[in-house]
Short mmCIF file of C-alpha atoms in Angstrom, two decimals:
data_model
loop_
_atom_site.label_atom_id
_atom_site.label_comp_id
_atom_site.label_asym_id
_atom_site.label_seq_id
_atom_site.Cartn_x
_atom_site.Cartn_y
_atom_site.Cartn_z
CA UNK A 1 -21.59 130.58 -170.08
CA UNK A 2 -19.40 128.06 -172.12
CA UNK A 3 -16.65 127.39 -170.52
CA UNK A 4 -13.76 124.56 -170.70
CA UNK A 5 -10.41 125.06 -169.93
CA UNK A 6 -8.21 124.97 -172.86
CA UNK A 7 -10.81 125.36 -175.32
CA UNK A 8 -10.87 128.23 -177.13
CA UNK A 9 -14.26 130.64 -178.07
CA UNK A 10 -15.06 133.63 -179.94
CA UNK A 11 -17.25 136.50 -179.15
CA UNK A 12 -18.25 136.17 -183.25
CA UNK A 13 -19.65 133.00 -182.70
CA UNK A 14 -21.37 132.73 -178.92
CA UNK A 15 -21.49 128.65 -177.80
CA UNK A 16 -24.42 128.09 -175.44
CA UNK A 17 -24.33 125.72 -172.15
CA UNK A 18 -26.79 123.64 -173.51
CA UNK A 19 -28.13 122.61 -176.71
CA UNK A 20 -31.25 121.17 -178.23
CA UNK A 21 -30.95 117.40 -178.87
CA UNK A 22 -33.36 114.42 -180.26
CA UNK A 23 -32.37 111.40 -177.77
CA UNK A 24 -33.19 107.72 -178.94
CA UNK A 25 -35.64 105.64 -176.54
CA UNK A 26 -37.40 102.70 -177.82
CA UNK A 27 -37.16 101.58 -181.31
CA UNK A 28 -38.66 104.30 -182.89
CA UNK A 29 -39.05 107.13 -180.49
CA UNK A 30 -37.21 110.00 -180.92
CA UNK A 31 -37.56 112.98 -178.11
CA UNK A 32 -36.70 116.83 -178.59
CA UNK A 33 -34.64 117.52 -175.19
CA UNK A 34 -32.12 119.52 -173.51
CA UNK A 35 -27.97 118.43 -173.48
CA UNK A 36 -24.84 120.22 -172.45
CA UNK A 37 -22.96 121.57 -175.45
CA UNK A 38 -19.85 119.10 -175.46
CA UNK A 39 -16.05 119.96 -174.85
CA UNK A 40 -13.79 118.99 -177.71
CA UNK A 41 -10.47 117.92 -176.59
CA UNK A 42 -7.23 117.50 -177.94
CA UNK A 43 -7.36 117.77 -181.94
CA UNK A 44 -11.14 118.44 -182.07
CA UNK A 45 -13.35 121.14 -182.24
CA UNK A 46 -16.82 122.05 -181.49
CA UNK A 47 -18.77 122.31 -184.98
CA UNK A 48 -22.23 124.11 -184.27
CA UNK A 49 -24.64 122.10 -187.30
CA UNK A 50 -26.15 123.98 -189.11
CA UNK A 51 -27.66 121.31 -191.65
CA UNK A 52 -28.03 117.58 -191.26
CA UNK A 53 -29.38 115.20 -193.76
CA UNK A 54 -30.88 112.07 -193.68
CA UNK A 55 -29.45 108.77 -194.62
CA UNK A 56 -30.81 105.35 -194.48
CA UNK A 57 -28.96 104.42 -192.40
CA UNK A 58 -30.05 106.60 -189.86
CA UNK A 59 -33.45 105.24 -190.65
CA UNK A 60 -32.35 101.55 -189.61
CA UNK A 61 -30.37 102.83 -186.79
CA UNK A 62 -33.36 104.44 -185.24
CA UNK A 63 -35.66 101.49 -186.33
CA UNK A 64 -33.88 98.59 -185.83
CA UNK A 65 -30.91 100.07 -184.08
CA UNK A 66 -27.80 98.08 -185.91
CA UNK A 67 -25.34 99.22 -187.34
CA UNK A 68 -25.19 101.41 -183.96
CA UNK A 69 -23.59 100.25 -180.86
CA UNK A 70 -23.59 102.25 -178.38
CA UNK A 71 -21.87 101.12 -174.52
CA UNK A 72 -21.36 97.88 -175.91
CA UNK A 73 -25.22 97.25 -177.07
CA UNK A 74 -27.82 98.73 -179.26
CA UNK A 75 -28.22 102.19 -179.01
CA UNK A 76 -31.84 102.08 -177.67
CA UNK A 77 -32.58 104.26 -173.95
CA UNK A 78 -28.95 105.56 -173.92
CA UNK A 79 -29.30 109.31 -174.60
CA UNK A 80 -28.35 108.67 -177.77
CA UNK A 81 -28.06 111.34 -180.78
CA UNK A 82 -28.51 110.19 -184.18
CA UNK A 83 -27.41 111.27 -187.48
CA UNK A 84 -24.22 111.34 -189.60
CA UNK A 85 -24.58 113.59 -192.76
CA UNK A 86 -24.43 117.17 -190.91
CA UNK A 87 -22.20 120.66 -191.82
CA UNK A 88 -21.67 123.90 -190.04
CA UNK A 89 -19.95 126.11 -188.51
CA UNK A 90 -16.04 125.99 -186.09
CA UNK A 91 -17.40 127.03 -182.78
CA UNK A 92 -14.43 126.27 -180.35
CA UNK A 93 -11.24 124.58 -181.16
CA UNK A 94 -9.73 121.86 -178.30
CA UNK A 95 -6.22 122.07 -177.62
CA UNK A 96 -3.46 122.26 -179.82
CA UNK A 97 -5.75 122.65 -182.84
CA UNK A 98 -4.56 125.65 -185.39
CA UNK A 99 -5.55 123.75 -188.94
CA UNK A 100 -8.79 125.55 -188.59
CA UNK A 101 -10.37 128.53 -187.14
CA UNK A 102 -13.45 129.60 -185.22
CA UNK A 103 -16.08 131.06 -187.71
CA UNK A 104 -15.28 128.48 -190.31
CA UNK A 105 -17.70 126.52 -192.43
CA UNK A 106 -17.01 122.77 -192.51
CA UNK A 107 -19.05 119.49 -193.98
CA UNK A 108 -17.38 116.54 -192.12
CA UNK A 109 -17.00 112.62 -192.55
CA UNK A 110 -18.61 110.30 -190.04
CA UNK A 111 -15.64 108.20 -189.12
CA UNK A 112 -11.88 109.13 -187.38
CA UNK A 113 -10.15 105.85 -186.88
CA UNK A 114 -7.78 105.10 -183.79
CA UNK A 115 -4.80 106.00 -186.10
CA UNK A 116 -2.77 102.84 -184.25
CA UNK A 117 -4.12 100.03 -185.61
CA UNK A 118 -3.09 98.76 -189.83
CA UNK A 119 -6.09 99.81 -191.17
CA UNK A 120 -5.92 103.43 -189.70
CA UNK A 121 -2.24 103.85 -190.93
CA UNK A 122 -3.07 102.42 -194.60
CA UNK A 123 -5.99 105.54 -194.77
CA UNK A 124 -8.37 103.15 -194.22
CA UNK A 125 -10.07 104.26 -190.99
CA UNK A 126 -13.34 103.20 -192.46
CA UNK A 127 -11.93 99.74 -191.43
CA UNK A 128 -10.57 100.44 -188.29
CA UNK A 129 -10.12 97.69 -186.28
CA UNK A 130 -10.72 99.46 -183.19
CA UNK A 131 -14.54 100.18 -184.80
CA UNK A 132 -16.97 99.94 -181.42
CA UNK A 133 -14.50 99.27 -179.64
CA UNK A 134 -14.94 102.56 -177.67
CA UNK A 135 -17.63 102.75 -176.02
CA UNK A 136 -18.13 105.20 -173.46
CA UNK A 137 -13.96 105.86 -174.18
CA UNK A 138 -13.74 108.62 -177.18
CA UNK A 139 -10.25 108.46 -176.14
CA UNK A 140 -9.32 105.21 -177.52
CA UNK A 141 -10.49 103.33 -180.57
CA UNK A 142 -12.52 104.66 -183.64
CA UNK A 143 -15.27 107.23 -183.34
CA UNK A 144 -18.11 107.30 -185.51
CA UNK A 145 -20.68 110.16 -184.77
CA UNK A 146 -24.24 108.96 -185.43
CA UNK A 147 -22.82 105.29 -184.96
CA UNK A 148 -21.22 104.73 -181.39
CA UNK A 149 -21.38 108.44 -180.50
CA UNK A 150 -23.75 111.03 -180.23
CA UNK A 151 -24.41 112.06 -183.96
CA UNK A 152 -25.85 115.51 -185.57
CA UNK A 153 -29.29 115.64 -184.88
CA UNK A 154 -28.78 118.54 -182.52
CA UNK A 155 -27.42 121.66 -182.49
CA UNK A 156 -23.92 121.19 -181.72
CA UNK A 157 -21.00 118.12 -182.10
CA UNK A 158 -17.46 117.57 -181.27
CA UNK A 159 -15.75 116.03 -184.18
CA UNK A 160 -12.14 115.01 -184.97
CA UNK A 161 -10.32 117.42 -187.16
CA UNK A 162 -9.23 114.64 -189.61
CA UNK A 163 -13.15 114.16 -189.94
CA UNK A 164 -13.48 118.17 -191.02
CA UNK A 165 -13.47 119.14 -195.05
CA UNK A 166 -13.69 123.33 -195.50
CA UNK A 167 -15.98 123.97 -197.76
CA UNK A 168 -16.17 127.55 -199.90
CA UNK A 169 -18.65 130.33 -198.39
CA UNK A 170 -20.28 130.15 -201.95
CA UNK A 171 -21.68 126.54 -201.31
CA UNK A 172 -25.06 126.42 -199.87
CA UNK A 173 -26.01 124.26 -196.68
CA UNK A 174 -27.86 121.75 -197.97
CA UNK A 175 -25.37 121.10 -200.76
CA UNK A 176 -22.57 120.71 -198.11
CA UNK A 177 -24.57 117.85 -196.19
CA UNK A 178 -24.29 116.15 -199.82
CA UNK A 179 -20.33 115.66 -199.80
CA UNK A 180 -20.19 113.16 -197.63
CA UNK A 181 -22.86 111.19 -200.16
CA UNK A 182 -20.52 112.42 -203.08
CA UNK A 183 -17.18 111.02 -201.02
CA UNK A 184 -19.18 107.86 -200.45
CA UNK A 185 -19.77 107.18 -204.37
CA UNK A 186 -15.77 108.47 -204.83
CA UNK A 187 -14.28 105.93 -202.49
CA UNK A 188 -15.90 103.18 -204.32
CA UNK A 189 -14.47 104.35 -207.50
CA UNK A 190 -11.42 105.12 -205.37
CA UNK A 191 -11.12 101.81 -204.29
CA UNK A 192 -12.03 100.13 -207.60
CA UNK A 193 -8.62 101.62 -208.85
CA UNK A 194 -8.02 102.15 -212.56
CA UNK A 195 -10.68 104.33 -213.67
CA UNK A 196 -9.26 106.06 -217.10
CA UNK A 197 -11.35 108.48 -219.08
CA UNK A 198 -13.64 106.40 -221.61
CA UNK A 199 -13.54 103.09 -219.64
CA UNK A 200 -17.19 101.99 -218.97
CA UNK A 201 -19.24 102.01 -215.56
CA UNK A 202 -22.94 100.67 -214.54
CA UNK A 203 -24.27 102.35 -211.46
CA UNK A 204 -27.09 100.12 -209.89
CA UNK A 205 -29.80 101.36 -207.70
CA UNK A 206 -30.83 105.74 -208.23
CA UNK A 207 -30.75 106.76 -204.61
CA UNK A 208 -28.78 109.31 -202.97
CA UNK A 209 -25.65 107.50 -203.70
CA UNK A 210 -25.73 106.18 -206.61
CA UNK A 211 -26.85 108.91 -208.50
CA UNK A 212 -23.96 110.69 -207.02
CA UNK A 213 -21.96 107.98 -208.17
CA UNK A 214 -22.98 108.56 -211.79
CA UNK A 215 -21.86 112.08 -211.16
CA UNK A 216 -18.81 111.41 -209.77
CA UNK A 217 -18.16 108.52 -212.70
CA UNK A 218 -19.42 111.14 -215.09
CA UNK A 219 -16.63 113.96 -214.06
CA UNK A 220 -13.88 111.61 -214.11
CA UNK A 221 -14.40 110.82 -217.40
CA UNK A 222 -16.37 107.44 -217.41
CA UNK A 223 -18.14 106.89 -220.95
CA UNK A 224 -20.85 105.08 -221.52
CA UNK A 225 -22.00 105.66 -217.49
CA UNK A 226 -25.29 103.41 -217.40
CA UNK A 227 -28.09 103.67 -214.37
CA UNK A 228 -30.45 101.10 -213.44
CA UNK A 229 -33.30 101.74 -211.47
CA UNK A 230 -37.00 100.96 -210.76
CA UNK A 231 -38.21 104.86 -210.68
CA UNK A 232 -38.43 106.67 -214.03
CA UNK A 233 -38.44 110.06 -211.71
CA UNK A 234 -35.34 109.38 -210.43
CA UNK A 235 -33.69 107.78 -213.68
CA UNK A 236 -34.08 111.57 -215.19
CA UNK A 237 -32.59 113.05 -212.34
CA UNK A 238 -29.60 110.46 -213.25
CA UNK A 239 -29.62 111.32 -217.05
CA UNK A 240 -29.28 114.92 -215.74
CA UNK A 241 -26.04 114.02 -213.55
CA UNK A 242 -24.38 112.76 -216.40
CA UNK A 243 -25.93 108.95 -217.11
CA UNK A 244 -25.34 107.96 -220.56
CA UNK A 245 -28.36 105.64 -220.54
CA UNK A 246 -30.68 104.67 -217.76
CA UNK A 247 -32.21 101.50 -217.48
CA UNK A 248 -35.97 100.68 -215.67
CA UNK A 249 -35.07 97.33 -214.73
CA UNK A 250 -38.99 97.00 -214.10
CA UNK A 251 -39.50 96.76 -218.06
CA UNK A 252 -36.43 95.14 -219.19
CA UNK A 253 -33.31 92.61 -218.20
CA UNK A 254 -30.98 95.06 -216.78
CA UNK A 255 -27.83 92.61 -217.81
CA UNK A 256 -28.96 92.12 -221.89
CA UNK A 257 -29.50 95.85 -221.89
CA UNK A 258 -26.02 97.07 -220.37
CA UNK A 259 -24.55 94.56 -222.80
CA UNK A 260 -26.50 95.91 -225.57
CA UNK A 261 -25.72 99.14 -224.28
CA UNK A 262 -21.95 98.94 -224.74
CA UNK A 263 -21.65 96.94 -227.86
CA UNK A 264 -22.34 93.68 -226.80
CA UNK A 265 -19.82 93.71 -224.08
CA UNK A 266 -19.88 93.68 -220.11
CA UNK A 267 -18.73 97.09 -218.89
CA UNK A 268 -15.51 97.86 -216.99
CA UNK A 269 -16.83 98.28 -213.74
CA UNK A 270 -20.07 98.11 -211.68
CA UNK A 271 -21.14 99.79 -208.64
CA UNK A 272 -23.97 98.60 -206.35
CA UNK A 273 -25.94 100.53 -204.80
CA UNK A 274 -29.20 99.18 -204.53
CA UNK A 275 -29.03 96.44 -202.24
CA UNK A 276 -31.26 93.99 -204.22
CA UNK A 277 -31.47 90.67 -203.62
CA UNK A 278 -30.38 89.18 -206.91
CA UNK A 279 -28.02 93.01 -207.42
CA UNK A 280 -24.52 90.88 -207.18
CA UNK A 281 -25.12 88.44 -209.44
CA UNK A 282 -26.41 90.84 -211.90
CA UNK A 283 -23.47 92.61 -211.33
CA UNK A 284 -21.24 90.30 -211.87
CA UNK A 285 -23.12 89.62 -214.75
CA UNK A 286 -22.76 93.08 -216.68
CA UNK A 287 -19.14 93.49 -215.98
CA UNK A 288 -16.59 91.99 -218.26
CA UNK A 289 -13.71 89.21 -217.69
CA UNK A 290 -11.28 90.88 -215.27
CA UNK A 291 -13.83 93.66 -214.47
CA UNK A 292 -14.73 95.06 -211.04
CA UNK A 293 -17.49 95.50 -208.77
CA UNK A 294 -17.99 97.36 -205.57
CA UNK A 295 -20.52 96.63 -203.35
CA UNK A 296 -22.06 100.40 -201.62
CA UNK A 297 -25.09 99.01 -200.14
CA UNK A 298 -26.41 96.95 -197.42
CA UNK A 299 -28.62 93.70 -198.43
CA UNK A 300 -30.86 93.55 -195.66
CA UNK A 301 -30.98 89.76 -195.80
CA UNK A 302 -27.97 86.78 -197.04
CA UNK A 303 -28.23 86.53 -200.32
CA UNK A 304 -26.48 83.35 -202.47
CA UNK A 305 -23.48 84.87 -204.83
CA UNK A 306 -22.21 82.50 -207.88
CA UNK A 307 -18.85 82.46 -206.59
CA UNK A 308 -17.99 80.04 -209.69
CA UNK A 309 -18.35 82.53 -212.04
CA UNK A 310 -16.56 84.92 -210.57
CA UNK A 311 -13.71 82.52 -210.29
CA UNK A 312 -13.98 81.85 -213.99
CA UNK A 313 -14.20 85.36 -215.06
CA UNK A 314 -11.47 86.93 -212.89
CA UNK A 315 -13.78 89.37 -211.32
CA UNK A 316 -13.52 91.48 -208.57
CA UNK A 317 -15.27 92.35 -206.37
CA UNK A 318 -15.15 95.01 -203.25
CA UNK A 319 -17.04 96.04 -200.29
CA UNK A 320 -16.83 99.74 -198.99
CA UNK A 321 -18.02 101.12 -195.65
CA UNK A 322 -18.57 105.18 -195.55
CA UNK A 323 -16.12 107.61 -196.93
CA UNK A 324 -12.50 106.44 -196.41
CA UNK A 325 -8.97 107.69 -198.01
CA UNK A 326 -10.25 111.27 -197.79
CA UNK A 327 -12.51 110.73 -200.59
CA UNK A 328 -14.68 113.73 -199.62
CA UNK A 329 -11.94 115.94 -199.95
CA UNK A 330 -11.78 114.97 -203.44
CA UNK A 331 -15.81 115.13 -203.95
CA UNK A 332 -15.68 118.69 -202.60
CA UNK A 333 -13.39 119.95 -205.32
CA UNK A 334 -15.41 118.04 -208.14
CA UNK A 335 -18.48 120.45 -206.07
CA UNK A 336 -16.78 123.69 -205.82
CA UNK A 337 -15.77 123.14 -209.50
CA UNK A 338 -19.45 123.13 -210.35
CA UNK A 339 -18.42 119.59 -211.92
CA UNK A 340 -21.87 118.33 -211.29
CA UNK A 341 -24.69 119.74 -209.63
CA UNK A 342 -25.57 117.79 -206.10
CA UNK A 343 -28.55 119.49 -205.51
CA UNK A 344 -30.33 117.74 -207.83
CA UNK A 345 -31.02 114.87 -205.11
CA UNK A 346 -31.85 117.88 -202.61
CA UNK A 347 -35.58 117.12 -202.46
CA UNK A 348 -36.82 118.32 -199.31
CA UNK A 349 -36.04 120.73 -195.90
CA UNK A 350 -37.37 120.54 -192.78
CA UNK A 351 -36.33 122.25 -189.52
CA UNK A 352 -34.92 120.76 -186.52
CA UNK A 353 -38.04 120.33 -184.32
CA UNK A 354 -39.36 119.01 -187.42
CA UNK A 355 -37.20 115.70 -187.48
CA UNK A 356 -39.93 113.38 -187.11
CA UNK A 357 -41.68 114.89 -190.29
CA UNK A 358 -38.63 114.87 -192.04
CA UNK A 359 -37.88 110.87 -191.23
CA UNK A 360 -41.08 110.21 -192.20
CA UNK A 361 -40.56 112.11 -196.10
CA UNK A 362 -37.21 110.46 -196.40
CA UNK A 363 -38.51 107.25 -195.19
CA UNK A 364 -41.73 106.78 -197.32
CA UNK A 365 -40.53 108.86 -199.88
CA UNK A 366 -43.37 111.46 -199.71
CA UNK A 367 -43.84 113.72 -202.84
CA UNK A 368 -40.67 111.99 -204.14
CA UNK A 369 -38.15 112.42 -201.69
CA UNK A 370 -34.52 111.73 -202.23
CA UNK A 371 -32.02 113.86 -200.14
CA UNK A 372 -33.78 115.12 -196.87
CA UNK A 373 -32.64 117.78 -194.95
CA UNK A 374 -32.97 119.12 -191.76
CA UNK A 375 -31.50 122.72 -190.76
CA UNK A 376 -31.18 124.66 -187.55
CA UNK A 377 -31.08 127.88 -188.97
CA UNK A 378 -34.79 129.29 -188.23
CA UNK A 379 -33.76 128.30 -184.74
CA UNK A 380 -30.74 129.98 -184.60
CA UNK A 381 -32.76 133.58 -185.79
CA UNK A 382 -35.51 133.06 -183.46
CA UNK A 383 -32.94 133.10 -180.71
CA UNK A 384 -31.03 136.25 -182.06
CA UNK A 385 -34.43 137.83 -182.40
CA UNK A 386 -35.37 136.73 -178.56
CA UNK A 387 -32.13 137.78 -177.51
CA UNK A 388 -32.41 141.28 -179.17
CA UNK A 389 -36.21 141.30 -177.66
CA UNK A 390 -35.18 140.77 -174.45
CA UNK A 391 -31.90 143.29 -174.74
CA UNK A 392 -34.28 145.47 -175.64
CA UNK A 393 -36.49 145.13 -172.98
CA UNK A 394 -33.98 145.70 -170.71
#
């Protein structure tokens, strides 16, 4: 039986002792095994997951293991959990935690910074200065689950409740693994500043995030919103978010056709989500003097910038990490207001002694994968079913 002091259950939703977990051994090899359900402590709560999706990021981490650290290394042969993109359901609250209750459906963020350090007490806990600096020590320093904590490829997690969004009962599963995707494309524009209704924005590179970011740019008024991309599938799933034009850089220059695009003119602002080689100097390239870009993805390799014309053009130019200043909050609400349709990117689900299958569709892109999911559901009825069996039985 579950049982912590000072945490608090419910009959309505039973916890288990132990859980099923994938564990991380060699680059590569992911294993279906058996961990105790964790405790959460103070201002936490146990979140049983009912859906996790897959990023890219989980793909490198599990690959090639950075950006994870885990006990001051990479993650490899630590019983490590990946995964970062998960929702379900309040299980057991820690102590001292009333903001939510047991039974309640949740999407959460990845990251809860210290809170101490400047970063944290700007709202920018996506640049907490304590990041990995808590290994082993949830207690102190940032927490990032899926990064340098167990993530949500299992069947329960303990998260922070400043990493917890409520989401409406009416909002499917898979859609609420998407906010944190939506939040990521709304803290760039969040961070870019300025944004007005009819001011002009280029989203680079149609994957998960950037076509939510032509969403997001779409509902908050942007005009002309332009996508570039090398896939004319995934181009039309932009045009049906809300792109004003799309662009197959494969069969023209992306920078003459924003510029022809928007009367000659670079556009307001660009965001880069692609990770191309030559992506920020075509950037740069498309926005106007004094326009901004923000950089969303990770170049797998250096890559030489012409600093000298940014110089000359007064650009600027920003790097995000993840989700920060409770951007998903405000991607939720665009969501629940039906202001664009997420599931659009929703491609695939798999369930969770499937993972392996499901990696391998979001990692080759198999029958056009975009936004792979993986859900615990099926597992949860065969054990109600099992449970009734054996009741029965008895």
């Amino acid at each position: 039986m579950y049982k912590h002091d000072h945490v608090r259950t419910s009959a309505d939703v039973p916890v288990p002792e132990t859980m099923r977990a994938w564990v991380l051994g060699d680059p590569d090899q992911l294993t279906l095994t058996t961990k105790p359900v964790p405790a959460p402590k103070r201002a936490e709560v146990l979140v049983r997951i009912d859906a996790v999706a897959i990023c890219a990021t989980d793909l490198e981490i599990i690959h090639h293991g950075p950006p994870a650290m885990i006990q001051g290394g990479l993650p490899y042969n630590k019983n490590f959990t990946p995964g970062h993109e998960y929702m379900g359901t309040v299980a057991a609250l820690g102590p001292g935690v009333d903001e939510y209750r047991i039974g309640e459906r949740v999407t959460v963020e990845i990251h809860a910074g210290c809170g101490q350090c400047k970063r944290c007490r700007e709202g920018m806990y996506t640049s907490c200065h304590n990041y990995g600096l808590n290994y082993g020590d949830v207690d102190k320093g940032h927490r990032a689950n899926g990064f340098t904590t167990d993530g949500g490829f299992c069947e329960y997690q303990v998260n922070h409740i400043n990493t917890l969004v409520a989401i409406p009962d009416e909002m499917s599963d898979e859609e609420a693994t998407l906010v944190v995707t939506a939040g990521t494309a709304m803290y760039g524009l969040t961070e870019l500043g300025g944004l007005v209704a009819g001011e002009s924005v280029v989203v680079t590179g149609p994957g998960p995030i950037g076509l939510l970011g032509v969403a997001v740019a779409k509902a908050m008024g942007a005009h002309p919103v332009i996508l570039t991309g090398t896939r004319d599938n995934r181009l039309k799933i932009g045009l049906e978010l809300g792109a004003d034009h799309v662009i197959n850089v494969r069969k023209e220059d992306a920078v003459e056709a924003v510029r022809r695009l928007n009367d000659g003119k670079g556009v307001d602002y660009v965001v880069e989500c692609s990770g191309a080689p030559n992506a920020v100097n075509e950037a740069i390239r498309m926005v106007n003097r004094g326009g901004k870009v923000c950089l969303a993805a990770f170049p797998h390799e250096e890559t030489p910038v012409d600093v000298a014309h940014i110089v000359r053009n007064n650009i600027y130019v920003y790097g995000i990490r993840g989700e920060g200043k409770s951007a998903t909050h405000r991607a939720e609400a665009f969501m629940t207001q039906k202001r664009f349709d997420a599931t659009k990117i929703h491609t695939h689900t798999f369930d969770l002694h499937e993972l392996p299958t499901a990696l391998r569709y979001a990692r080759e892109h198999i029958d056009d994968a975009i936004k792979v999911v993986v859900t615990t559901r099926n597992a949860e009825l065969a054990r109600a079913v099992a449970a009734e069996v054996t009741a029965s039985n008895n």
